[in-house]
Amino acid sequence: MSELIRFGVSIEKDLLVKFDKHIKQKGYQNRSEAFRDLIREDLVRKEWLEGKEVAAAITIVYDHHKRELVNRLTNIQHDFHELIVSSQHIHLDHNNCLEIVAVKGSPKRIQLLTNKIKATKGVKYAALTVATTGKDIV
Ligand code: NI
């Protein structure tokens, strides 16, 4: 684990009061961990803008009775097979399926894959949950 460094931060009182209230509601025990998380989130955002490799999950909801839709979703995933680490299929009810696709690779390609899935006619919901491979985040 990396060495811990203490440093002082100057901040407007009103802003700190708001921040303390906000992080208390989020369940943080102290400012330090909340502050560290803010920094990590910003670094992950930077990875998504500039980085070469990120990790993410794409969540999809669709009706499996639409035959063409299932084929199309499979074809799209095969077109991006180098990104896909694993996928999980859950039968939500008689009609609806939930698919969680874990991906790792180029942020641009992951975004493109997500857009293609989202734009597929009949997909009820598709969302990208951005994450990090963790390699450059302490
Ligand atoms: Ni299903």
PDB file of C-alpha atoms and ligand atoms in Angstrom:
ATOM      1  CA  MET A   1       0.000   0.000   0.000  1.00  0.00           C
ATOM      2  CA  SER A   2       1.166   3.525  -0.814  1.00  0.00           C
ATOM      3  CA  GLU A   3       2.393   5.842   1.955  1.00  0.00           C
ATOM      4  CA  LEU A   4      -0.250   8.115   3.514  1.00  0.00           C
ATOM      5  CA  ILE A   5       0.419  11.845   3.254  1.00  0.00           C
ATOM      6  CA  ARG A   6      -1.427  14.457   5.315  1.00  0.00           C
ATOM      7  CA  PHE A   7      -1.968  17.868   3.777  1.00  0.00           C
ATOM      8  CA  GLY A   8      -4.016  20.959   4.533  1.00  0.00           C
ATOM      9  CA  VAL A   9      -6.811  22.234   2.311  1.00  0.00           C
ATOM     10  CA  SER A  10      -8.199  25.764   2.420  1.00  0.00           C
ATOM     11  CA  ILE A  11     -11.912  25.853   1.688  1.00  0.00           C
ATOM     12  CA  GLU A  12     -14.833  28.241   2.209  1.00  0.00           C
ATOM     13  CA  LYS A  13     -16.686  27.464   5.445  1.00  0.00           C
ATOM     14  CA  ASP A  14     -20.121  27.303   3.740  1.00  0.00           C
ATOM     15  CA  LEU A  15     -18.801  24.840   1.164  1.00  0.00           C
ATOM     16  CA  LEU A  16     -17.275  22.605   3.840  1.00  0.00           C
ATOM     17  CA  VAL A  17     -20.518  22.618   5.878  1.00  0.00           C
ATOM     18  CA  LYS A  18     -22.405  21.520   2.741  1.00  0.00           C
ATOM     19  CA  PHE A  19     -19.787  18.873   1.973  1.00  0.00           C
ATOM     20  CA  ASP A  20     -19.862  17.479   5.532  1.00  0.00           C
ATOM     21  CA  LYS A  21     -23.666  17.248   5.456  1.00  0.00           C
ATOM     22  CA  HIS A  22     -23.542  15.590   2.030  1.00  0.00           C
ATOM     23  CA  ILE A  23     -20.937  12.958   2.934  1.00  0.00           C
ATOM     24  CA  LYS A  24     -22.709  12.186   6.243  1.00  0.00           C
ATOM     25  CA  GLN A  25     -25.865  11.376   4.248  1.00  0.00           C
ATOM     26  CA  LYS A  26     -23.778   9.141   2.001  1.00  0.00           C
ATOM     27  CA  GLY A  27     -22.505   7.260   5.055  1.00  0.00           C
ATOM     28  CA  TYR A  28     -18.886   8.366   5.161  1.00  0.00           C
ATOM     29  CA  GLN A  29     -17.235   8.201   8.592  1.00  0.00           C
ATOM     30  CA  ASN A  30     -14.782  10.993   7.821  1.00  0.00           C
ATOM     31  CA  ARG A  31     -13.795  13.586   5.244  1.00  0.00           C
ATOM     32  CA  SER A  32     -10.609  11.814   4.214  1.00  0.00           C
ATOM     33  CA  GLU A  33     -12.327   8.794   2.671  1.00  0.00           C
ATOM     34  CA  ALA A  34     -14.917  11.001   0.948  1.00  0.00           C
ATOM     35  CA  PHE A  35     -12.147  13.172  -0.439  1.00  0.00           C
ATOM     36  CA  ARG A  36     -10.175  10.126  -1.639  1.00  0.00           C
ATOM     37  CA  ASP A  37     -13.288   8.823  -3.436  1.00  0.00           C
ATOM     38  CA  LEU A  38     -13.783  12.173  -5.179  1.00  0.00           C
ATOM     39  CA  ILE A  39     -10.203  12.030  -6.444  1.00  0.00           C
ATOM     40  CA  ARG A  40     -10.608   8.393  -7.593  1.00  0.00           C
ATOM     41  CA  GLU A  41     -13.847   9.226  -9.425  1.00  0.00           C
ATOM     42  CA  ASP A  42     -12.141  12.055 -11.231  1.00  0.00           C
ATOM     43  CA  LEU A  43      -9.198   9.826 -12.194  1.00  0.00           C
ATOM     44  CA  VAL A  44     -11.612   7.196 -13.532  1.00  0.00           C
ATOM     45  CA  ARG A  45     -13.377   9.930 -15.532  1.00  0.00           C
ATOM     46  CA  LYS A  46      -9.992  10.873 -16.983  1.00  0.00           C
ATOM     47  CA  GLU A  47      -9.326   7.211 -17.897  1.00  0.00           C
ATOM     48  CA  TRP A  48     -12.627   7.198 -19.796  1.00  0.00           C
ATOM     49  CA  LEU A  49     -11.669  10.329 -21.675  1.00  0.00           C
ATOM     50  CA  GLU A  50      -7.997   9.609 -22.340  1.00  0.00           C
ATOM     51  CA  GLY A  51      -7.142   6.082 -21.225  1.00  0.00           C
ATOM     52  CA  LYS A  52      -6.446   2.965 -23.283  1.00  0.00           C
ATOM     53  CA  GLU A  53      -8.095   0.330 -21.142  1.00  0.00           C
ATOM     54  CA  VAL A  54     -11.105   0.516 -18.833  1.00  0.00           C
ATOM     55  CA  ALA A  55     -13.624  -1.916 -17.399  1.00  0.00           C
ATOM     56  CA  ALA A  56     -17.393  -1.575 -17.374  1.00  0.00           C
ATOM     57  CA  ALA A  57     -20.746  -3.344 -17.245  1.00  0.00           C
ATOM     58  CA  ILE A  58     -23.489  -2.973 -19.827  1.00  0.00           C
ATOM     59  CA  THR A  59     -26.981  -3.780 -18.571  1.00  0.00           C
ATOM     60  CA  ILE A  60     -29.650  -4.629 -21.145  1.00  0.00           C
ATOM     61  CA  VAL A  61     -33.364  -5.399 -20.807  1.00  0.00           C
ATOM     62  CA  TYR A  62     -35.296  -6.831 -23.760  1.00  0.00           C
ATOM     63  CA  ASP A  63     -38.136  -9.118 -24.787  1.00  0.00           C
ATOM     64  CA  HIS A  64     -36.700 -12.413 -26.006  1.00  0.00           C
ATOM     65  CA  HIS A  65     -39.844 -13.192 -28.039  1.00  0.00           C
ATOM     66  CA  LYS A  66     -38.625 -10.727 -30.639  1.00  0.00           C
ATOM     67  CA  ARG A  67     -36.524 -13.238 -32.560  1.00  0.00           C
ATOM     68  CA  GLU A  68     -34.742 -10.758 -34.795  1.00  0.00           C
ATOM     69  CA  LEU A  69     -33.778  -8.676 -31.767  1.00  0.00           C
ATOM     70  CA  VAL A  70     -32.045 -11.605 -30.061  1.00  0.00           C
ATOM     71  CA  ASN A  71     -30.103 -12.325 -33.257  1.00  0.00           C
ATOM     72  CA  ARG A  72     -29.141  -8.692 -33.665  1.00  0.00           C
ATOM     73  CA  LEU A  73     -27.902  -8.413 -30.080  1.00  0.00           C
ATOM     74  CA  THR A  74     -25.853 -11.584 -30.522  1.00  0.00           C
ATOM     75  CA  ASN A  75     -24.352 -10.300 -33.786  1.00  0.00           C
ATOM     76  CA  ILE A  76     -23.398  -6.971 -32.193  1.00  0.00           C
ATOM     77  CA  GLN A  77     -21.707  -8.747 -29.295  1.00  0.00           C
ATOM     78  CA  HIS A  78     -19.767 -10.959 -31.698  1.00  0.00           C
ATOM     79  CA  ASP A  79     -18.599  -7.845 -33.576  1.00  0.00           C
ATOM     80  CA  PHE A  80     -17.099  -6.606 -30.292  1.00  0.00           C
ATOM     81  CA  HIS A  81     -15.991  -9.991 -28.931  1.00  0.00           C
ATOM     82  CA  GLU A  82     -12.514  -8.697 -28.028  1.00  0.00           C
ATOM     83  CA  LEU A  83     -14.120  -6.471 -25.366  1.00  0.00           C
ATOM     84  CA  ILE A  84     -16.449  -8.968 -23.765  1.00  0.00           C
ATOM     85  CA  VAL A  85     -15.134 -10.746 -20.697  1.00  0.00           C
ATOM     86  CA  SER A  86     -18.354 -12.455 -19.674  1.00  0.00           C
ATOM     87  CA  SER A  87     -22.103 -12.054 -19.839  1.00  0.00           C
ATOM     88  CA  GLN A  88     -24.917 -13.160 -17.614  1.00  0.00           C
ATOM     89  CA  HIS A  89     -28.453 -13.750 -18.797  1.00  0.00           C
ATOM     90  CA  ILE A  90     -31.331 -13.608 -16.324  1.00  0.00           C
ATOM     91  CA  HIS A  91     -34.914 -14.523 -17.295  1.00  0.00           C
ATOM     92  CA  LEU A  92     -36.815 -11.770 -15.462  1.00  0.00           C
ATOM     93  CA  ASP A  93     -40.276 -13.112 -16.283  1.00  0.00           C
ATOM     94  CA  HIS A  94     -42.083 -14.880 -19.140  1.00  0.00           C
ATOM     95  CA  ASN A  95     -41.110 -12.158 -21.639  1.00  0.00           C
ATOM     96  CA  ASN A  96     -38.245 -10.078 -20.349  1.00  0.00           C
ATOM     97  CA  CYS A  97     -34.558 -10.828 -20.139  1.00  0.00           C
ATOM     98  CA  LEU A  98     -31.858  -8.965 -18.245  1.00  0.00           C
ATOM     99  CA  GLU A  99     -28.353  -9.261 -19.607  1.00  0.00           C
ATOM    100  CA  ILE A 100     -25.252  -8.001 -17.845  1.00  0.00           C
ATOM    101  CA  VAL A 101     -22.215  -7.831 -20.099  1.00  0.00           C
ATOM    102  CA  ALA A 102     -18.826  -7.318 -18.428  1.00  0.00           C
ATOM    103  CA  VAL A 103     -16.369  -5.578 -20.736  1.00  0.00           C
ATOM    104  CA  LYS A 104     -12.726  -4.561 -20.672  1.00  0.00           C
ATOM    105  CA  GLY A 105     -10.831  -2.582 -23.312  1.00  0.00           C
ATOM    106  CA  SER A 106     -10.810   0.685 -25.216  1.00  0.00           C
ATOM    107  CA  PRO A 107     -13.234   3.231 -23.707  1.00  0.00           C
ATOM    108  CA  LYS A 108     -14.208   4.452 -27.195  1.00  0.00           C
ATOM    109  CA  ARG A 109     -15.027   0.904 -28.367  1.00  0.00           C
ATOM    110  CA  ILE A 110     -17.027   0.207 -25.189  1.00  0.00           C
ATOM    111  CA  GLN A 111     -19.017   3.397 -25.742  1.00  0.00           C
ATOM    112  CA  LEU A 112     -19.597   2.416 -29.369  1.00  0.00           C
ATOM    113  CA  LEU A 113     -20.780  -1.073 -28.352  1.00  0.00           C
ATOM    114  CA  THR A 114     -23.173   0.461 -25.797  1.00  0.00           C
ATOM    115  CA  ASN A 115     -24.554   2.906 -28.372  1.00  0.00           C
ATOM    116  CA  LYS A 116     -25.137   0.089 -30.887  1.00  0.00           C
ATOM    117  CA  ILE A 117     -27.012  -1.954 -28.272  1.00  0.00           C
ATOM    118  CA  LYS A 118     -29.049   1.085 -27.165  1.00  0.00           C
ATOM    119  CA  ALA A 119     -29.978   1.913 -30.755  1.00  0.00           C
ATOM    120  CA  THR A 120     -31.185  -1.615 -31.482  1.00  0.00           C
ATOM    121  CA  LYS A 121     -34.940  -1.547 -32.047  1.00  0.00           C
ATOM    122  CA  GLY A 122     -36.824  -3.352 -29.298  1.00  0.00           C
ATOM    123  CA  VAL A 123     -34.229  -2.912 -26.554  1.00  0.00           C
ATOM    124  CA  LYS A 124     -36.225  -1.630 -23.583  1.00  0.00           C
ATOM    125  CA  TYR A 125     -33.262  -0.445 -21.559  1.00  0.00           C
ATOM    126  CA  ALA A 126     -29.499  -0.302 -21.960  1.00  0.00           C
ATOM    127  CA  ALA A 127     -27.041   1.437 -19.682  1.00  0.00           C
ATOM    128  CA  LEU A 128     -23.302   1.611 -19.269  1.00  0.00           C
ATOM    129  CA  THR A 129     -21.845   1.484 -15.779  1.00  0.00           C
ATOM    130  CA  VAL A 130     -18.333   2.848 -16.047  1.00  0.00           C
ATOM    131  CA  ALA A 131     -15.576   1.382 -13.915  1.00  0.00           C
ATOM    132  CA  THR A 132     -11.836   0.998 -13.971  1.00  0.00           C
ATOM    133  CA  THR A 133      -9.410  -1.884 -14.342  1.00  0.00           C
ATOM    134  CA  GLY A 134      -8.022  -0.559 -11.046  1.00  0.00           C
ATOM    135  CA  LYS A 135      -4.423  -0.669 -12.290  1.00  0.00           C
ATOM    136  CA  ASP A 136      -3.795   3.084 -12.052  1.00  0.00           C
ATOM    137  CA  ILE A 137      -6.141   3.849  -9.160  1.00  0.00           C
ATOM    138  CA  VAL A 138      -4.852   3.458  -5.586  1.00  0.00           C
TER     139      VAL A 138
HETATM  140 NI    NI B   1     -34.184 -14.811 -20.932  1.00  0.00          NI
END
